[in-house]
Coordinates of C-alpha atoms in Angstrom, one line a residue:
Chain A
M1 CA 0.0 0.0 0.0
F2 CA 2.8 2.4 0.8
R3 CA 5.1 1.3 -1.9
T4 CA 5.8 4.8 -3.2
G5 CA 7.1 5.8 0.3
H6 CA 10.5 4.1 0.0
N7 CA 10.9 4.9 -3.6
D8 CA 10.7 8.5 -2.7
R9 CA 14.0 10.0 -3.9
P10 CA 13.9 13.3 -2.0
G11 CA 13.0 11.3 1.1
A12 CA 15.9 8.9 0.6
L13 CA 18.2 11.9 0.1
G14 CA 16.8 13.4 3.3
L15 CA 17.5 10.2 5.2
A16 CA 21.0 10.1 3.8
L17 CA 21.5 13.7 4.9
F18 CA 20.3 12.9 8.4
I19 CA 22.7 10.0 8.6
L20 CA 25.5 12.2 7.3
I21 CA 25.0 15.2 9.5
A22 CA 23.6 13.6 12.6
L23 CA 24.0 9.9 13.0
L24 CA 27.5 9.4 11.6
P25 CA 29.0 12.3 13.6
I26 CA 27.3 11.0 16.7
G27 CA 28.5 7.4 16.1
F28 CA 32.0 8.6 15.3
S29 CA 32.1 10.9 18.4
L30 CA 30.9 8.1 20.7
G31 CA 33.6 5.8 19.2
Y32 CA 36.2 8.6 19.7
A33 CA 35.0 9.0 23.3
F34 CA 35.4 5.3 23.9
A35 CA 38.9 5.3 22.3
Y36 CA 39.9 8.3 24.4
S37 CA 38.5 6.6 27.6
V38 CA 40.6 3.5 27.1
G39 CA 43.8 5.4 26.2
L40 CA 43.8 4.7 22.4
T41 CA 43.8 8.4 21.5
G42 CA 44.3 11.8 23.1
L43 CA 47.3 14.0 24.0
L44 CA 48.2 11.9 27.0
S45 CA 47.3 8.5 25.6
E46 CA 49.6 5.7 26.7
G47 CA 48.2 2.7 24.9
P48 CA 45.2 0.5 25.8
T49 CA 44.3 0.8 29.4
G50 CA 41.2 0.4 31.6
R51 CA 42.7 2.6 34.3
H52 CA 40.4 5.6 33.7
W53 CA 37.3 3.4 33.8
A54 CA 38.5 1.6 37.0
Q55 CA 39.5 4.9 38.6
L56 CA 36.2 6.7 37.9
L57 CA 34.0 3.7 38.8
R58 CA 35.9 3.4 42.1
E59 CA 35.2 7.0 43.0
G60 CA 32.0 7.9 44.7
E61 CA 31.5 11.1 42.6
I62 CA 30.1 9.4 39.5
W63 CA 27.6 7.3 41.5
A64 CA 26.5 10.3 43.5
S65 CA 26.1 12.2 40.2
F66 CA 24.0 9.6 38.5
G67 CA 22.1 9.1 41.8
L68 CA 21.3 12.8 42.0
S69 CA 20.3 13.0 38.4
L70 CA 17.9 10.0 38.7
Y71 CA 16.5 11.4 42.0
V72 CA 15.9 14.9 40.4
A73 CA 14.3 13.3 37.3
A74 CA 12.0 11.0 39.4
A75 CA 11.0 13.8 41.8
T76 CA 10.3 16.2 38.9
V77 CA 8.1 13.5 37.2
V78 CA 6.2 12.8 40.4
L79 CA 5.7 16.4 41.5
G80 CA 5.2 17.8 38.0
V81 CA 2.7 15.3 36.8
S82 CA 0.8 15.3 40.2
G83 CA 0.6 19.1 40.1
A84 CA -0.7 19.2 36.6
L85 CA -3.3 16.5 37.4
L86 CA -4.5 18.4 40.4
L87 CA -4.8 21.6 38.4
V88 CA -6.8 19.9 35.6
L89 CA -9.1 18.1 38.0
Y90 CA -9.6 21.1 40.2
L91 CA -9.6 24.0 37.8
R92 CA -10.7 22.5 34.5
R93 CA -13.4 25.0 33.9
P94 CA -11.3 28.2 34.3
L95 CA -8.5 26.5 32.4
R96 CA -10.8 25.9 29.4
R97 CA -12.2 29.5 29.1
G98 CA -11.5 32.9 30.4
V99 CA -8.2 34.6 31.0
L100 CA -6.6 31.6 32.6
A101 CA -7.1 29.6 29.4
Y102 CA -4.6 32.1 27.8
L103 CA -2.3 32.6 30.7
I104 CA -1.5 28.9 31.2
Y105 CA 0.3 28.9 27.8
L106 CA 2.7 31.7 28.7
P107 CA 5.1 29.6 30.9
L108 CA 5.8 27.4 27.8
A109 CA 7.9 30.4 26.5
L110 CA 10.3 30.1 29.5
P111 CA 13.6 28.3 28.6
A112 CA 15.6 26.5 31.2
T113 CA 18.2 29.3 31.3
V114 CA 15.5 31.8 32.3
T115 CA 13.7 29.4 34.7
A116 CA 17.0 28.8 36.5
F117 CA 17.7 32.6 36.8
L118 CA 14.2 33.2 38.0
T119 CA 14.3 30.4 40.5
Y120 CA 17.5 31.8 41.9
Q121 CA 16.0 35.3 42.1
V122 CA 13.0 34.0 44.0
L123 CA 14.4 31.2 46.2
S124 CA 17.9 32.4 47.3
S125 CA 18.4 33.7 50.8
T126 CA 18.1 37.3 49.6
G127 CA 15.5 36.4 47.0
Y128 CA 11.9 37.6 46.5
L129 CA 10.4 34.9 48.7
A130 CA 12.7 35.9 51.6
R131 CA 11.7 39.6 51.1
W132 CA 8.0 38.7 51.3
L133 CA 8.5 36.5 54.3
L134 CA 10.4 39.3 56.1
A135 CA 7.8 41.9 55.1
L136 CA 5.0 39.7 56.5
G137 CA 6.9 39.1 59.7
L138 CA 7.2 35.3 59.1
L139 CA 11.0 35.6 59.3
E140 CA 13.1 37.8 61.5
E141 CA 16.2 37.7 59.2
A142 CA 16.9 36.2 55.8
S143 CA 19.4 33.6 57.2
Q144 CA 16.4 31.8 58.9
L145 CA 15.2 30.7 55.5
P146 CA 16.4 27.2 54.8
G147 CA 18.7 26.8 51.8
L148 CA 16.5 26.4 48.8
V149 CA 19.1 26.9 46.1
N150 CA 22.5 25.2 45.8
D151 CA 21.2 22.9 48.6
A152 CA 21.9 19.3 49.3
G153 CA 18.4 18.1 48.6
G154 CA 18.3 19.7 45.1
V155 CA 15.1 21.6 46.1
G156 CA 15.9 24.6 43.8
I157 CA 16.7 22.3 40.8
I158 CA 13.5 20.3 41.3
A159 CA 11.4 23.4 41.8
A160 CA 12.7 24.9 38.5
H161 CA 12.0 21.6 36.6
V162 CA 8.6 21.2 38.1
G163 CA 7.8 24.8 37.2
M164 CA 8.6 24.0 33.6
A165 CA 6.7 20.7 33.6
V166 CA 3.5 21.7 35.3
P167 CA 2.1 24.0 32.5
F168 CA 3.0 21.6 29.8
F169 CA 1.3 18.6 31.5
T170 CA -1.7 20.7 32.5
L171 CA -2.3 21.5 28.9
L172 CA -1.6 18.0 27.8
F173 CA -4.1 16.5 30.4
L174 CA -6.7 19.2 29.5
H175 CA -6.4 18.1 25.9
L176 CA -6.6 14.4 26.7
Y177 CA -9.6 15.0 29.0
D178 CA -11.5 16.2 25.9
S179 CA -10.0 13.8 23.3
E180 CA -10.6 10.7 25.5
K181 CA -14.2 11.9 26.3
L182 CA -13.6 11.5 30.0
D183 CA -16.8 13.5 30.9
A184 CA -18.9 10.9 29.1
L185 CA -16.9 8.0 30.5
T186 CA -17.2 9.2 34.1
D187 CA -20.9 9.8 33.6
L188 CA -21.3 6.3 32.4
A189 CA -19.3 5.0 35.4
R190 CA -21.6 7.0 37.7
T191 CA -24.7 5.5 36.0
L192 CA -23.3 2.1 36.6
G193 CA -23.0 2.8 40.3
A194 CA -19.4 4.0 40.8
G195 CA -18.9 6.6 43.5
R196 CA -17.1 10.0 42.9
R197 CA -13.8 8.7 44.3
A198 CA -14.0 5.4 42.3
C199 CA -14.6 7.4 39.1
L200 CA -11.6 9.6 39.8
Y201 CA -9.1 6.8 40.7
R202 CA -10.4 4.1 38.4
V203 CA -11.4 6.0 35.3
T204 CA -10.1 9.6 35.1
V205 CA -6.6 9.4 36.5
P206 CA -5.6 6.0 35.0
I207 CA -6.7 7.1 31.5
L208 CA -4.9 10.4 31.7
L209 CA -1.7 8.8 33.0
A210 CA -1.8 6.0 30.5
R211 CA -2.2 8.4 27.5
A212 CA 0.5 10.7 28.8
R213 CA 3.0 7.9 29.3
P214 CA 5.2 8.8 26.3
N215 CA 5.5 12.4 27.5
I216 CA 6.2 11.2 31.1
V217 CA 9.1 9.0 29.9
L218 CA 10.5 11.8 27.8
L219 CA 10.3 14.2 30.7
F220 CA 12.3 11.8 32.8
I221 CA 14.9 11.5 30.1
F222 CA 15.1 15.3 29.5
V223 CA 15.5 16.1 33.2
L224 CA 18.2 13.4 33.5
G225 CA 20.4 15.2 31.0
S226 CA 19.4 18.7 32.1
Y227 CA 22.3 21.3 32.2
E228 CA 21.4 24.9 32.6
I229 CA 19.2 24.5 35.7
P230 CA 21.6 22.4 37.8
L231 CA 24.5 24.6 36.6
L232 CA 23.0 27.6 38.4
L233 CA 21.0 26.0 41.2
G234 CA 23.1 23.0 42.0
R235 CA 26.0 22.4 44.4
Q236 CA 29.7 21.8 43.6
A237 CA 29.3 18.3 44.7
P238 CA 27.5 16.2 43.8
Q239 CA 26.7 17.6 40.4
M240 CA 24.1 16.4 37.9
V241 CA 25.5 14.2 35.0
S242 CA 25.7 17.0 32.3
V243 CA 27.3 19.5 34.7
L244 CA 29.9 16.9 35.8
A245 CA 30.7 15.8 32.3
M246 CA 31.1 19.4 31.1
R247 CA 33.2 20.3 34.2
K248 CA 35.6 17.4 33.6
Y249 CA 35.8 18.1 29.9
A250 CA 36.4 21.9 30.3
L251 CA 39.1 21.6 33.0
F252 CA 42.7 22.5 32.1
D253 CA 43.8 19.2 33.7
L254 CA 43.9 16.9 30.6
T255 CA 43.9 13.8 32.8
E256 CA 40.2 14.5 33.7
K257 CA 39.2 14.4 30.0
P258 CA 38.9 10.6 29.7
E259 CA 36.5 10.7 32.7
A260 CA 34.3 13.2 30.9
F261 CA 34.0 10.8 28.0
I262 CA 33.3 7.8 30.3
I263 CA 30.4 9.8 31.9
A264 CA 29.1 10.7 28.4
L265 CA 29.3 7.0 27.4
L266 CA 27.5 5.8 30.6
Y267 CA 24.8 8.5 30.2
T268 CA 24.3 7.5 26.5
A269 CA 24.0 3.8 27.4
L270 CA 21.4 4.7 30.1
V271 CA 19.3 6.9 27.8
L272 CA 19.5 4.3 25.0
L273 CA 18.3 1.6 27.4
L274 CA 15.4 3.8 28.5
L275 CA 14.5 4.4 24.8
I276 CA 14.7 0.8 23.9
A277 CA 12.6 -0.1 26.9
G278 CA 10.1 2.6 25.9
M279 CA 10.1 1.2 22.3
R280 CA 9.7 -2.4 23.4
D281 CA 6.6 -1.7 25.5
G282 CA 5.2 0.8 23.0
T283 CA 5.5 3.7 25.4
V284 CA 7.5 5.9 23.1
F285 CA 6.6 5.0 19.6
R286 CA 2.9 4.1 19.9
R287 CA 1.7 6.9 17.6
G288 CA -0.4 7.0 14.5
R289 CA -0.9 3.8 12.6
E290 CA 1.0 0.5 12.5
T291 CA 3.5 0.0 9.8
P292 CA 1.9 -1.9 6.9
Chain B
M1 CA -21.0 18.3 34.5
S2 CA -19.0 15.3 35.5
T3 CA -19.1 14.3 39.1
A4 CA -15.9 12.2 38.9
T5 CA -13.5 15.0 39.3
L6 CA -13.0 17.8 41.9
E7 CA -15.2 20.1 39.8
P8 CA -17.3 22.8 41.3
R9 CA -19.6 22.5 44.2
T10 CA -21.2 25.8 45.3
K11 CA -19.5 26.1 48.6
T12 CA -16.0 25.5 47.2
A13 CA -16.5 28.0 44.3
P14 CA -14.7 31.0 46.1
L15 CA -11.8 28.7 46.9
R16 CA -11.6 27.6 43.3
R17 CA -11.7 31.2 42.1
L18 CA -8.9 32.0 44.5
A19 CA -6.9 29.0 43.2
A20 CA -7.5 30.1 39.6
L21 CA -6.3 33.6 40.5
A22 CA -3.1 32.2 42.1
V23 CA -2.4 30.1 39.1
G24 CA -2.9 33.0 36.7
A25 CA -0.6 35.2 38.9
A26 CA 2.0 32.4 38.9
C27 CA 1.9 32.3 35.1
L28 CA 2.3 36.1 34.8
F29 CA 4.9 36.5 37.6
P30 CA 8.0 35.5 35.6
F31 CA 7.2 38.1 32.9
A32 CA 6.3 40.9 35.3
Y33 CA 9.3 40.2 37.6
L34 CA 11.9 40.1 34.8
L35 CA 10.5 43.3 33.2
L36 CA 10.6 45.0 36.5
L37 CA 14.1 43.8 37.2
S38 CA 15.3 44.9 33.8
L39 CA 13.8 48.4 34.3
A40 CA 14.9 48.8 38.0
R41 CA 17.6 51.3 38.8
R42 CA 18.4 49.5 42.1
W43 CA 16.5 46.9 44.0
P44 CA 18.3 46.5 47.4
F45 CA 17.4 43.8 49.9
P46 CA 14.9 43.6 51.5
A47 CA 12.7 46.0 49.4
L48 CA 9.7 44.5 47.7
W49 CA 9.8 47.1 45.0
P50 CA 12.7 48.7 43.1
D51 CA 13.7 52.2 44.3
G52 CA 13.4 53.9 40.9
F53 CA 13.4 52.9 37.2
Q54 CA 16.0 53.4 34.5
P55 CA 14.8 52.8 31.0
D56 CA 18.2 53.4 29.5
R57 CA 19.1 49.8 29.1
W58 CA 15.9 49.2 27.0
H59 CA 16.6 52.3 25.1
D60 CA 20.1 51.0 24.1
V61 CA 18.6 47.7 22.9
L62 CA 15.8 49.3 21.0
S63 CA 18.2 51.7 19.3
G64 CA 20.3 48.8 18.3
T65 CA 23.4 49.5 20.4
G66 CA 25.2 47.2 22.8
N67 CA 25.7 43.4 23.1
L68 CA 22.1 42.6 23.6
A69 CA 20.9 44.0 20.3
A70 CA 23.7 42.1 18.5
G71 CA 22.9 38.9 20.5
F72 CA 19.2 39.2 19.6
A73 CA 20.0 39.6 15.9
L74 CA 22.5 36.7 16.0
S75 CA 20.1 34.4 17.9
G76 CA 17.4 35.3 15.4
L77 CA 19.6 34.5 12.4
I78 CA 20.8 31.2 13.8
S79 CA 17.3 30.1 15.0
L80 CA 15.6 31.1 11.7
T81 CA 18.2 29.1 9.7
V82 CA 18.0 26.1 11.9
A83 CA 14.2 26.1 11.9
A84 CA 14.0 26.5 8.1
L85 CA 16.6 23.7 7.4
S86 CA 15.2 21.2 9.9
T87 CA 11.6 21.8 9.1
A88 CA 12.1 21.4 5.3
A89 CA 14.4 18.4 5.8
G90 CA 12.3 16.8 8.5
Y91 CA 9.2 17.1 6.3
V92 CA 10.8 15.2 3.5
T93 CA 12.7 12.7 5.6
G94 CA 9.7 12.1 8.0
K95 CA 7.6 11.1 5.0
Y96 CA 10.2 8.6 3.8
I97 CA 10.5 7.1 7.3
A98 CA 6.8 7.0 8.0
Y99 CA 6.1 4.9 4.9
H100 CA 9.3 2.8 5.2
P101 CA 9.0 -0.9 6.1
R102 CA 11.6 -0.4 8.8
R103 CA 9.9 2.6 10.2
Q104 CA 10.4 1.6 13.9
T105 CA 14.2 1.2 13.5
L106 CA 14.6 4.5 11.6
L107 CA 12.4 6.3 14.0
F108 CA 14.5 4.9 16.9
L109 CA 17.6 6.4 15.2
A110 CA 15.8 9.8 14.7
Y111 CA 15.0 9.9 18.4
I112 CA 18.7 9.6 19.4
P113 CA 19.8 13.2 18.7
F114 CA 16.3 14.5 19.8
I115 CA 16.5 13.0 23.3
M116 CA 20.2 13.1 24.2
S117 CA 21.6 15.8 26.4
P118 CA 23.1 18.4 23.9
V119 CA 25.9 19.2 26.3
I120 CA 26.9 15.6 26.8
L121 CA 26.8 14.8 23.1
G122 CA 28.5 18.1 22.5
T123 CA 31.5 17.1 24.6
C124 CA 32.0 14.0 22.3
L125 CA 31.3 16.0 19.1
M126 CA 33.7 18.7 19.9
Y127 CA 36.7 16.8 18.5
L128 CA 35.0 16.5 15.1
Y129 CA 34.0 20.1 15.0
L130 CA 37.6 21.2 15.9
K131 CA 39.0 19.0 13.2
A132 CA 36.5 20.3 10.7
G133 CA 37.4 23.9 11.7
L134 CA 33.8 24.6 12.6
A135 CA 34.2 25.1 16.3
G136 CA 33.8 28.8 17.4
S137 CA 31.9 29.6 14.2
T138 CA 28.3 30.5 13.6
T139 CA 28.1 27.8 10.9
G140 CA 29.3 25.2 13.4
V141 CA 26.6 26.3 15.9
I142 CA 23.9 26.1 13.2
L143 CA 25.1 22.7 12.1
A144 CA 25.2 21.3 15.6
Q145 CA 21.8 22.7 16.5
S146 CA 20.3 21.5 13.3
M147 CA 21.4 18.0 14.2
F148 CA 19.1 18.0 17.2
A149 CA 16.3 20.0 15.5
Y150 CA 16.4 17.7 12.5
G151 CA 15.8 14.7 14.7
F152 CA 12.8 16.5 16.2
G153 CA 11.5 17.4 12.7
I154 CA 11.6 13.7 11.6
V155 CA 9.9 12.5 14.8
F156 CA 7.2 15.2 14.4
F157 CA 6.5 14.6 10.7
S158 CA 6.6 10.8 10.9
A159 CA 3.4 11.1 12.8
F160 CA 1.9 13.5 10.3
W161 CA 2.4 11.2 7.3
N162 CA -0.4 8.8 7.9
P163 CA -2.7 6.6 5.7
E164 CA -5.2 9.4 5.2
V165 CA -2.5 11.8 3.8
K166 CA -1.2 8.9 1.7
A167 CA -4.6 8.2 0.3
L168 CA -4.9 11.9 -0.7
E169 CA -1.6 11.7 -2.5
D170 CA -2.6 8.5 -4.2
L171 CA -5.8 10.1 -5.3
V172 CA -3.9 12.9 -7.1
F173 CA -1.9 10.2 -9.0
T174 CA -5.1 8.3 -9.8
L175 CA -6.6 11.5 -11.3
G176 CA -3.5 11.9 -13.5
G177 CA -1.6 14.5 -11.4
S178 CA 2.1 14.5 -11.1
R179 CA 4.2 14.4 -7.9
L180 CA 4.6 18.2 -8.2
D181 CA 0.8 18.5 -8.5
A182 CA 0.4 16.4 -5.4
Y183 CA 2.7 18.6 -3.4
R184 CA 1.5 21.9 -4.8
R185 CA -2.2 21.3 -4.7
V186 CA -2.7 18.8 -1.9
L187 CA 0.2 17.9 0.4
L188 CA 1.6 21.4 1.1
P189 CA -1.9 23.0 1.7
V190 CA -2.8 20.1 4.0
S191 CA 0.5 20.3 5.9
R192 CA 0.6 24.1 6.2
G193 CA -0.4 23.9 9.9
P194 CA 2.1 21.2 10.9
L195 CA 4.8 22.9 8.9
L196 CA 4.2 26.1 10.9
V197 CA 4.2 24.3 14.2
C198 CA 7.4 22.4 13.4
F199 CA 9.0 25.6 12.3
F200 CA 8.0 27.2 15.6
Q201 CA 9.2 24.3 17.7
T202 CA 12.6 24.0 15.9
F203 CA 13.0 27.7 16.2
L204 CA 12.5 27.4 19.9
I205 CA 14.9 24.5 20.2
S206 CA 17.5 26.7 18.7
W207 CA 16.4 30.0 20.3
F208 CA 16.7 28.5 23.8
Q209 CA 19.8 26.4 23.3
Y210 CA 22.6 27.2 25.7
G211 CA 25.0 24.3 26.4
L212 CA 25.6 23.2 22.9
T213 CA 26.1 26.8 21.7
L214 CA 28.6 27.4 24.5
L215 CA 30.5 24.3 23.6
I216 CA 30.6 24.4 19.8
G217 CA 30.6 28.1 19.7
T218 CA 33.5 28.1 22.2
G219 CA 32.0 31.2 23.8
K220 CA 32.6 33.2 20.7
V221 CA 29.1 32.9 19.3
Q222 CA 27.2 35.1 21.8
T223 CA 23.5 34.2 21.5
L224 CA 20.9 35.5 24.0
P225 CA 21.0 32.5 26.4
L226 CA 24.8 32.8 26.6
L227 CA 24.4 36.5 27.4
V228 CA 21.9 35.7 30.3
Y229 CA 24.6 33.6 31.9
A230 CA 27.4 36.0 31.0
Y231 CA 25.6 38.9 32.8
L232 CA 24.9 36.6 35.7
N233 CA 28.5 35.7 36.0
E234 CA 29.2 39.5 36.2
A235 CA 26.5 39.7 38.9
N236 CA 24.7 42.1 36.6
V237 CA 21.2 40.9 37.3
H238 CA 19.5 43.9 35.6
Y239 CA 21.1 43.2 32.2
A240 CA 20.6 39.4 32.8
A241 CA 16.9 40.2 33.3
M242 CA 16.8 42.2 30.1
A243 CA 18.5 39.5 28.1
A244 CA 15.9 37.1 29.6
C245 CA 13.1 39.4 28.5
L246 CA 14.4 39.5 25.0
L247 CA 14.6 35.7 25.1
I248 CA 11.1 35.0 26.2
L249 CA 9.0 37.8 24.8
P250 CA 9.0 36.7 21.1
P251 CA 7.9 33.1 21.8
A252 CA 5.4 34.3 24.5
L253 CA 3.8 36.6 21.9
L254 CA 3.7 33.8 19.3
L255 CA 2.2 31.4 21.8
W256 CA -0.4 33.9 22.9
I257 CA -1.5 34.4 19.3
N258 CA -1.5 30.8 18.3
K259 CA -2.0 29.1 21.6
R260 CA -4.4 26.2 21.0
F261 CA -3.2 25.6 17.5
V262 CA 0.4 25.4 18.4
F263 CA 0.0 23.2 21.5
N264 CA -2.5 20.8 20.0
E265 CA -0.1 20.0 17.2
M266 CA 3.0 19.6 19.5
R267 CA 1.5 17.9 22.5
E268 CA 2.4 14.3 22.0
F269 CA 6.2 14.2 22.2

């Protein structure tokens, strides 16, 4: 049925172009990173060695870094998705019409760079939140405010990511609510004797979460590799994976460079595994029609 | 009205209105705060309001002088180029992949640049860009950003090219039309909306890009996101706020104008 599709010459050229400018450079670069990490290339290369791998994997820094990244990604997913669900379930009507229906789109225009800057401006010890708490008499001095940025718990990093995720997921759930005809489904459930709570937990929420699964997986992956936000709001140690890789790469100490590449390789392996898992269970690719 | 959600009951209506007001204020706060900070002469701690305003910084930008005007122009040039290239290429390649027998595998490959951290991939790509003499150049930054935006374009359009669109194309051939006719009279008019959305999205991917631009541009290609951090490093929050305003106002305006249209098309990624 789709026989003209792969005889499509411009399309084939497009694919060749994609392979040439994207996939080949990525493949080559990952190969180069591996060669560098085992001492086969680089200014200080001394022949094949597993020393850099052994040294990095022995250190706690990399495990703490991956641990922090996974924790921030998981916390963002849980808080961001829950927040959006709550908004859609509680404020669906104003979100559909009126001024709020317009305003909710505005945060989508905020990039990570600006969100990080804003979060710092609001949550730091001399930030806007501290000013208000002082003005309201809830604090006597700014130092009483617990550290919300550059803190051990990654509160600032998570808050910034959640702030970016909530508007997107609110709009997504709002759209799914209509496209999945949830009003009609819940009315049907009510007719069949289900209570308000049962409708909410056994119809509305499961359907919204199931349909939003690809986006939830992608949110997790994006936060895992986030750079701008932890760069400004994170601590010196541990650092999230992207920040750690960039720091080790950009250092003047060339002996740190193989470690930057090892981190990049481990991150790539993790993301590819997540993508393959998403593909296998249909989470990521279940879109449109099946291939004929 | 459905009873299965937390939707209105009369006694909770004021609370709900208050919550809606709070959400609206939270959506507006970033824009208002950044604008205020960019206009403030000084804003010492613990004041809730700046102690005076100084529009000179905005005047400099609007009259085209200073780093920010140049950064805005450069960001615009890079983002428009990346968006045009990746949308056009993604449109054609997405069609090929969508109808290909090995669609899943090819789509998997298209996802790789789209979902990887640009900074981490950038550290590995740097060697190649250095060897090719592209590091530190605007061309290098455009090429590197296009790699990621192209992946998005393919993923985006592979969903657009579905059996209905294919049937429309086949109908043109059945009625004696050529491939050019199919594109000119059917496919391009049908895909005008998705083309605009993909252009907008890839424009944003490039417009907001920080880490990859910093790496491949080696700090020499000063786009707006880089200027935000550069001003922050100088502890110049007022200029950082102004750079942030310039960064968010164009997309916010576009989103406001095309809100439902843009979101409904881009929602499922």
